[in-house]
Amino acid sequence: MTASDERGTTERVLTLLGLLQQRAVWTGPELADRLGVTARTVRRDVQRLRALGYPVQAGQGVGGGYRLGPGRDLPPLLLDDEEAIATAVALLVGAGGAVSGSGDAALRALSKLDRVLPTRLRHEVHALMGSVESFGTGHLPVDPDTLMTLARACRDEVEIGFGYPSATQAQRRVEPYRLVASDRRWYLLAYDLDRDDWRNFRVDRMTEVATRTWRFRPRPAPAAAAYVQENIASRAYPHQARFLVYATADAVRALIPAAAAVVRPRDDGHCEVLSGAADLDAVLLHMLRLGPDFDVLSPPELATRCRDLAQRLLTAGTSAGDPARSHGSFTGADSGPEAGDPGPR
């Protein structure tokens, strides 16, 4: 057999494998017609696939034919361009933590996929691997075309424009830096050219995303995942609070959603929690419900508020039924969280 014949046989066997992966059952005549060969050649090619470890099963009679069954080992798959990109996107979500415990396996699978992809597709996978960071789990779905456009723009260092709901400006021009997956949403960390500052944008709120013709030189940038997490957990609120919690960071992270607070480990085995809310009483309520003891680190007025509330609770618990106790009028200063305020998110 000449080199040309061997190459032709290899291509035909790979085509046969691709057909078997597309449909549950093929008859011998159907495969022969698709491949342009005889039924005998199909049988030989099936034997070649079996020798390579593919469990090709053959059935007789009505409804019979060739099918690719499950095997003891996992042989390689054949993917067309769209399937390869879709697989990369799915693996990317796993690498970002959307499926518990799947991150390391997803990253390994992405690395293997990258090694065997043709150059034209490897760039797409690199765009995803190099332009995405994450924290938390359980992402909400976003438009994959939008995600891909943003990932390419991050990779190629090209400006993008898009619509975004805002009280002052609907259209944005930015230098995209990283895609960040939180516990529920995807965000884009980018340098806003009109506001001359770093901003994060929710991908599900972006519309008409399109690359522009201008390329840019990357600026010194903050750590993407940490910046976005701190933004949505604290800086987006009118009040921020910082606590020392007498428990490990891992234990506290299991109690607080990643989008609700930033948890930073300390060398002494404790951790710091940074969170925000429309009302500081709401932050205190959530910290009390966590369970572990904690100290208020900032702001100072929150520590004062803790003492005031503690005294009120102590009085409420020791003076019940005391007719001599005077009851003052209700004031907003002593009120709890505002109605409808969900606290830190």
Coordinates of C-alpha atoms in Angstrom, one line a residue:
M1 CA 0.0 0.0 0.0
T2 CA 1.4 3.4 -1.0
A3 CA 1.6 6.4 1.3
S4 CA -1.3 8.0 -0.6
D5 CA -3.4 4.8 -0.2
E6 CA -2.7 4.8 3.6
R7 CA -3.7 8.5 3.9
G8 CA -6.9 7.8 2.0
T9 CA -7.7 4.9 4.3
T10 CA -7.0 6.9 7.4
E11 CA -9.2 9.8 6.2
R12 CA -12.0 7.3 5.3
V13 CA -11.8 5.6 8.8
L14 CA -11.9 9.0 10.5
T15 CA -14.9 9.9 8.4
L16 CA -16.6 6.7 9.4
L17 CA -15.9 7.4 13.0
G18 CA -17.4 10.9 12.6
L19 CA -20.6 9.4 11.1
L20 CA -20.9 6.8 13.9
Q21 CA -20.7 9.7 16.4
Q22 CA -23.4 11.6 14.7
R23 CA -26.2 9.1 14.7
A24 CA -27.2 6.1 16.9
V25 CA -27.5 3.5 14.2
W26 CA -26.2 3.2 10.6
T27 CA -26.9 0.3 8.2
G28 CA -24.0 -1.1 6.2
P29 CA -25.4 0.2 2.8
E30 CA -25.9 3.7 4.3
L31 CA -22.3 3.9 5.4
A32 CA -21.1 2.5 2.1
D33 CA -23.1 5.1 0.2
R34 CA -21.8 7.9 2.4
L35 CA -18.2 6.8 2.1
G36 CA -18.3 5.8 -1.6
V37 CA -17.0 2.3 -0.9
T38 CA -18.4 -1.2 -0.8
A39 CA -20.0 -2.9 2.2
R40 CA -17.0 -5.1 2.5
T41 CA -14.7 -2.1 2.9
V42 CA -17.0 -0.7 5.5
R43 CA -16.6 -4.0 7.5
R44 CA -12.8 -3.7 7.2
D45 CA -12.9 -0.1 8.4
V46 CA -15.1 -1.1 11.3
Q47 CA -12.5 -3.7 12.3
R48 CA -9.8 -1.0 12.1
L49 CA -11.8 1.2 14.5
R50 CA -12.3 -1.7 16.9
A51 CA -8.5 -2.3 16.8
L52 CA -8.1 1.3 17.9
G53 CA -10.3 0.8 20.9
Y54 CA -13.7 2.0 19.6
P55 CA -16.5 -0.3 20.6
V56 CA -18.4 -0.5 17.3
Q57 CA -21.3 -2.9 17.7
A58 CA -23.1 -4.6 14.8
G59 CA -26.7 -5.8 14.9
Q60 CA -28.6 -8.1 12.5
G61 CA -32.1 -8.0 11.2
V62 CA -34.7 -5.2 11.2
G63 CA -33.4 -2.2 13.1
G64 CA -29.9 -3.6 13.1
G65 CA -26.8 -1.9 11.9
Y66 CA -23.6 -0.4 13.2
R67 CA -23.6 1.7 16.4
L68 CA -20.9 3.2 18.6
G69 CA -21.3 1.7 22.0
P70 CA -19.8 2.6 25.4
G71 CA -16.4 1.1 26.1
R72 CA -14.2 0.3 29.0
D73 CA -11.8 3.0 28.0
L74 CA -12.5 6.5 26.6
P75 CA -11.2 6.8 23.0
P76 CA -10.7 10.2 21.4
L77 CA -13.7 12.0 19.9
L78 CA -14.0 13.7 16.6
L79 CA -15.5 17.2 16.7
D80 CA -16.3 19.6 13.9
D81 CA -15.5 23.3 14.4
E82 CA -18.8 24.3 16.0
E83 CA -18.7 21.3 18.3
A84 CA -15.2 22.0 19.4
I85 CA -16.0 25.6 20.3
A86 CA -19.2 24.6 22.1
T87 CA -17.2 22.0 24.0
A88 CA -14.6 24.7 25.0
V89 CA -17.4 26.9 26.2
A90 CA -18.9 24.1 28.3
L91 CA -15.5 23.2 29.7
L92 CA -14.9 26.8 30.5
V93 CA -18.0 27.0 32.6
G94 CA -16.8 23.9 34.5
A95 CA -13.4 25.4 35.0
G96 CA -15.1 28.5 36.4
G97 CA -16.8 26.4 39.1
A98 CA -20.3 26.2 37.8
V99 CA -20.2 22.4 38.6
S100 CA -19.0 21.6 42.0
G101 CA -15.6 19.8 42.0
S102 CA -15.2 20.0 38.2
G103 CA -12.8 22.8 37.9
D104 CA -9.5 20.9 37.8
A105 CA -10.9 18.2 35.4
A106 CA -12.4 20.9 33.1
L107 CA -9.0 22.7 32.9
R108 CA -7.2 19.4 32.1
A109 CA -9.8 18.7 29.4
L110 CA -9.4 22.2 28.0
S111 CA -5.6 21.7 27.8
K112 CA -6.0 18.4 26.0
L113 CA -8.5 19.9 23.6
D114 CA -6.1 22.8 22.9
R115 CA -3.2 20.4 22.0
V116 CA -5.2 18.6 19.3
L117 CA -7.1 21.6 17.8
P118 CA -6.1 23.0 14.5
T119 CA -4.6 26.5 14.6
R120 CA -7.8 28.2 13.4
L121 CA -9.7 26.8 16.4
R122 CA -6.8 26.9 19.0
H123 CA -7.1 30.7 19.0
E124 CA -10.7 30.5 20.0
V125 CA -9.9 28.2 23.0
H126 CA -7.0 30.5 24.0
A127 CA -9.4 33.4 23.9
L128 CA -11.6 31.7 26.4
M129 CA -8.8 30.2 28.6
G130 CA -6.8 33.4 28.7
S131 CA -9.6 35.9 29.1
V132 CA -11.8 34.4 31.9
E133 CA -11.5 34.3 35.6
S134 CA -14.1 33.3 38.2
F135 CA -15.3 33.1 41.7
G136 CA -18.3 31.2 43.2
T137 CA -20.6 28.7 41.5
G138 CA -23.9 28.4 39.6
H139 CA -23.6 30.8 36.7
L140 CA -26.7 32.1 34.9
P141 CA -26.6 31.5 31.1
V142 CA -25.5 34.3 28.8
D143 CA -25.5 34.6 25.0
P144 CA -22.5 32.4 23.8
D145 CA -21.9 34.7 20.8
T146 CA -21.6 37.7 23.1
L147 CA -19.3 35.8 25.4
M148 CA -17.1 34.7 22.4
T149 CA -17.0 38.2 21.0
L150 CA -15.8 39.6 24.3
A151 CA -13.2 36.8 24.8
R152 CA -11.8 37.5 21.4
A153 CA -11.6 41.2 22.1
C154 CA -9.7 40.5 25.3
R155 CA -7.3 38.3 23.5
D156 CA -6.8 40.5 20.5
E157 CA -6.6 43.7 22.6
V158 CA -9.1 45.6 20.5
E159 CA -11.7 48.1 21.7
I160 CA -15.4 47.2 21.8
G161 CA -18.6 49.2 21.9
F162 CA -21.9 48.1 23.3
G163 CA -25.2 49.4 24.8
Y164 CA -25.6 49.4 28.5
P165 CA -28.4 50.7 30.7
S166 CA -27.2 53.8 32.6
A167 CA -28.7 57.0 34.0
T168 CA -26.1 59.1 32.2
Q169 CA -24.8 57.1 29.3
A170 CA -26.3 54.3 27.2
Q171 CA -23.4 53.6 24.8
R172 CA -19.9 52.5 26.1
R173 CA -16.5 52.4 24.5
V174 CA -14.0 50.2 26.5
E175 CA -10.7 48.4 26.4
P176 CA -11.7 44.9 27.5
Y177 CA -9.4 43.1 29.9
R178 CA -11.0 40.0 31.4
L179 CA -14.2 38.1 31.6
V180 CA -15.1 37.1 35.2
A181 CA -17.6 34.5 36.2
S182 CA -19.3 35.1 39.6
D183 CA -21.5 32.7 41.5
R184 CA -24.5 33.8 39.3
R185 CA -23.4 36.1 36.5
W186 CA -20.7 36.9 34.0
Y187 CA -18.9 40.3 34.1
L188 CA -16.5 42.1 31.9
L189 CA -13.7 44.0 33.5
A190 CA -12.7 46.8 31.1
Y191 CA -11.2 50.3 31.0
D192 CA -14.0 52.8 30.3
L193 CA -12.6 55.3 27.8
D194 CA -15.2 57.9 28.5
R195 CA -15.0 57.7 32.2
D196 CA -11.2 57.2 32.2
D197 CA -11.4 54.5 34.9
W198 CA -11.8 50.7 35.4
R199 CA -15.4 49.4 35.4
N200 CA -17.1 46.0 35.5
F201 CA -20.2 45.3 33.3
R202 CA -22.7 42.6 33.6
V203 CA -22.6 40.6 30.4
D204 CA -26.3 39.9 30.5
R205 CA -27.1 43.6 30.4
M206 CA -24.8 44.3 27.4
T207 CA -26.5 44.8 24.0
E208 CA -25.2 45.1 20.4
V209 CA -21.6 44.1 21.4
A210 CA -19.2 44.7 18.6
T211 CA -15.5 45.1 18.1
R212 CA -14.1 48.4 17.0
T213 CA -11.2 49.0 14.6
W214 CA -8.9 50.5 17.3
R215 CA -6.3 48.3 19.0
F216 CA -4.9 49.3 22.4
R217 CA -1.8 48.6 24.5
P218 CA -2.9 47.0 27.8
R219 CA -2.7 49.2 30.9
P220 CA -1.6 48.1 34.4
A221 CA -4.8 46.4 35.6
P222 CA -6.2 45.2 38.9
A223 CA -6.6 41.5 39.7
A224 CA -9.7 40.9 37.7
A225 CA -11.6 38.4 39.8
A226 CA -10.8 40.1 43.1
Y227 CA -11.7 43.5 41.7
V228 CA -15.1 42.4 40.4
Q229 CA -16.0 40.5 43.5
E230 CA -15.1 43.4 45.8
N231 CA -17.1 45.7 43.5
I232 CA -20.3 43.8 43.5
A233 CA -20.1 42.7 47.2
S234 CA -19.1 46.0 48.7
R235 CA -18.2 49.1 46.6
A236 CA -21.6 49.1 44.8
Y237 CA -23.4 49.9 48.1
P238 CA -23.5 53.2 50.0
H239 CA -22.1 51.5 53.2
Q240 CA -19.1 49.2 53.5
A241 CA -18.1 47.2 56.6
R242 CA -15.1 45.0 57.5
F243 CA -15.1 42.3 60.2
L244 CA -12.7 40.0 61.9
V245 CA -14.3 36.5 62.0
Y246 CA -13.1 33.9 64.4
A247 CA -13.2 31.0 61.9
T248 CA -11.3 29.9 58.9
A249 CA -11.8 31.5 55.5
D250 CA -13.0 28.2 54.0
A251 CA -15.6 27.7 56.8
V252 CA -16.9 31.3 56.3
R253 CA -16.9 31.0 52.5
A254 CA -19.2 28.0 52.8
L255 CA -21.7 30.2 54.7
I256 CA -21.6 33.4 52.5
P257 CA -22.4 33.6 48.8
A258 CA -19.3 34.8 46.9
A259 CA -21.3 37.8 45.5
A260 CA -22.3 38.9 49.1
A261 CA -18.9 39.4 50.6
V262 CA -15.2 39.1 50.1
V263 CA -13.5 36.7 52.6
R264 CA -9.8 37.1 53.1
P265 CA -7.8 34.5 55.1
R266 CA -5.4 35.6 57.9
D267 CA -2.3 33.9 59.2
D268 CA -3.8 33.3 62.6
G269 CA -6.4 30.9 61.2
H270 CA -9.1 33.6 61.3
C271 CA -10.4 35.6 58.4
E272 CA -11.7 39.1 57.4
V273 CA -15.0 39.7 55.8
L274 CA -15.7 42.7 53.6
S275 CA -19.3 43.4 52.7
G276 CA -21.7 46.2 51.9
A277 CA -25.4 47.1 52.1
A278 CA -27.9 50.0 51.9
D279 CA -28.2 49.8 55.7
L280 CA -25.4 48.7 58.1
D281 CA -27.9 47.1 60.4
A282 CA -28.6 44.6 57.6
V283 CA -24.9 43.7 57.5
L284 CA -24.9 43.1 61.3
L285 CA -27.9 40.9 61.0
H286 CA -26.3 38.7 58.4
M287 CA -23.0 38.5 60.4
L288 CA -25.0 37.5 63.5
R289 CA -26.7 34.7 61.6
L290 CA -23.4 33.3 60.4
G291 CA -22.7 31.8 63.8
P292 CA -18.9 32.4 64.4
D293 CA -17.9 35.2 66.8
F294 CA -16.7 38.4 65.1
D295 CA -15.3 41.9 65.8
V296 CA -16.1 45.1 63.9
L297 CA -13.0 46.5 62.2
S298 CA -14.6 49.3 60.3
P299 CA -16.3 51.7 60.2
P300 CA -16.1 53.0 63.8
E301 CA -19.8 54.0 63.9
L302 CA -20.7 50.4 63.3
A303 CA -18.9 49.3 66.5
T304 CA -20.9 52.0 68.3
R305 CA -24.1 50.7 66.7
C306 CA -23.2 47.2 67.9
R307 CA -23.0 48.4 71.5
D308 CA -26.2 50.3 71.3
L309 CA -28.1 47.4 69.9
A310 CA -26.5 45.0 72.4
Q311 CA -27.7 47.2 75.3
R312 CA -31.2 47.4 73.8
L313 CA -31.3 43.6 73.5
L314 CA -30.0 43.1 77.0
T315 CA -32.6 45.5 78.3
A316 CA -35.3 43.7 76.3
G317 CA -34.3 40.4 77.8
T318 CA -34.1 41.5 81.5
S319 CA -36.8 44.1 81.8
A320 CA -39.8 42.2 80.4
G321 CA -42.9 42.9 82.4
D322 CA -41.3 45.7 84.5
P323 CA -44.1 48.3 84.9
A324 CA -41.6 50.9 85.9
R325 CA -39.8 50.7 82.6
S326 CA -40.5 53.7 80.4
H327 CA -41.0 53.2 76.7
G328 CA -39.7 55.8 74.4
S329 CA -41.1 56.6 71.0
F330 CA -39.9 54.7 67.9
T331 CA -37.2 56.5 66.0
G332 CA -35.6 55.7 62.7
A333 CA -32.2 55.8 64.4
D334 CA -33.0 52.6 66.3
S335 CA -34.8 50.9 63.4
G336 CA -33.6 47.7 61.7
P337 CA -32.9 47.3 58.0
E338 CA -35.2 49.2 55.7
A339 CA -38.3 47.3 54.5
G340 CA -37.4 45.5 51.3
D341 CA -33.7 45.8 51.8
P342 CA -32.2 42.4 51.2
G343 CA -28.9 43.2 52.9
P344 CA -25.6 42.2 51.4
R345 CA -25.9 40.4 48.1

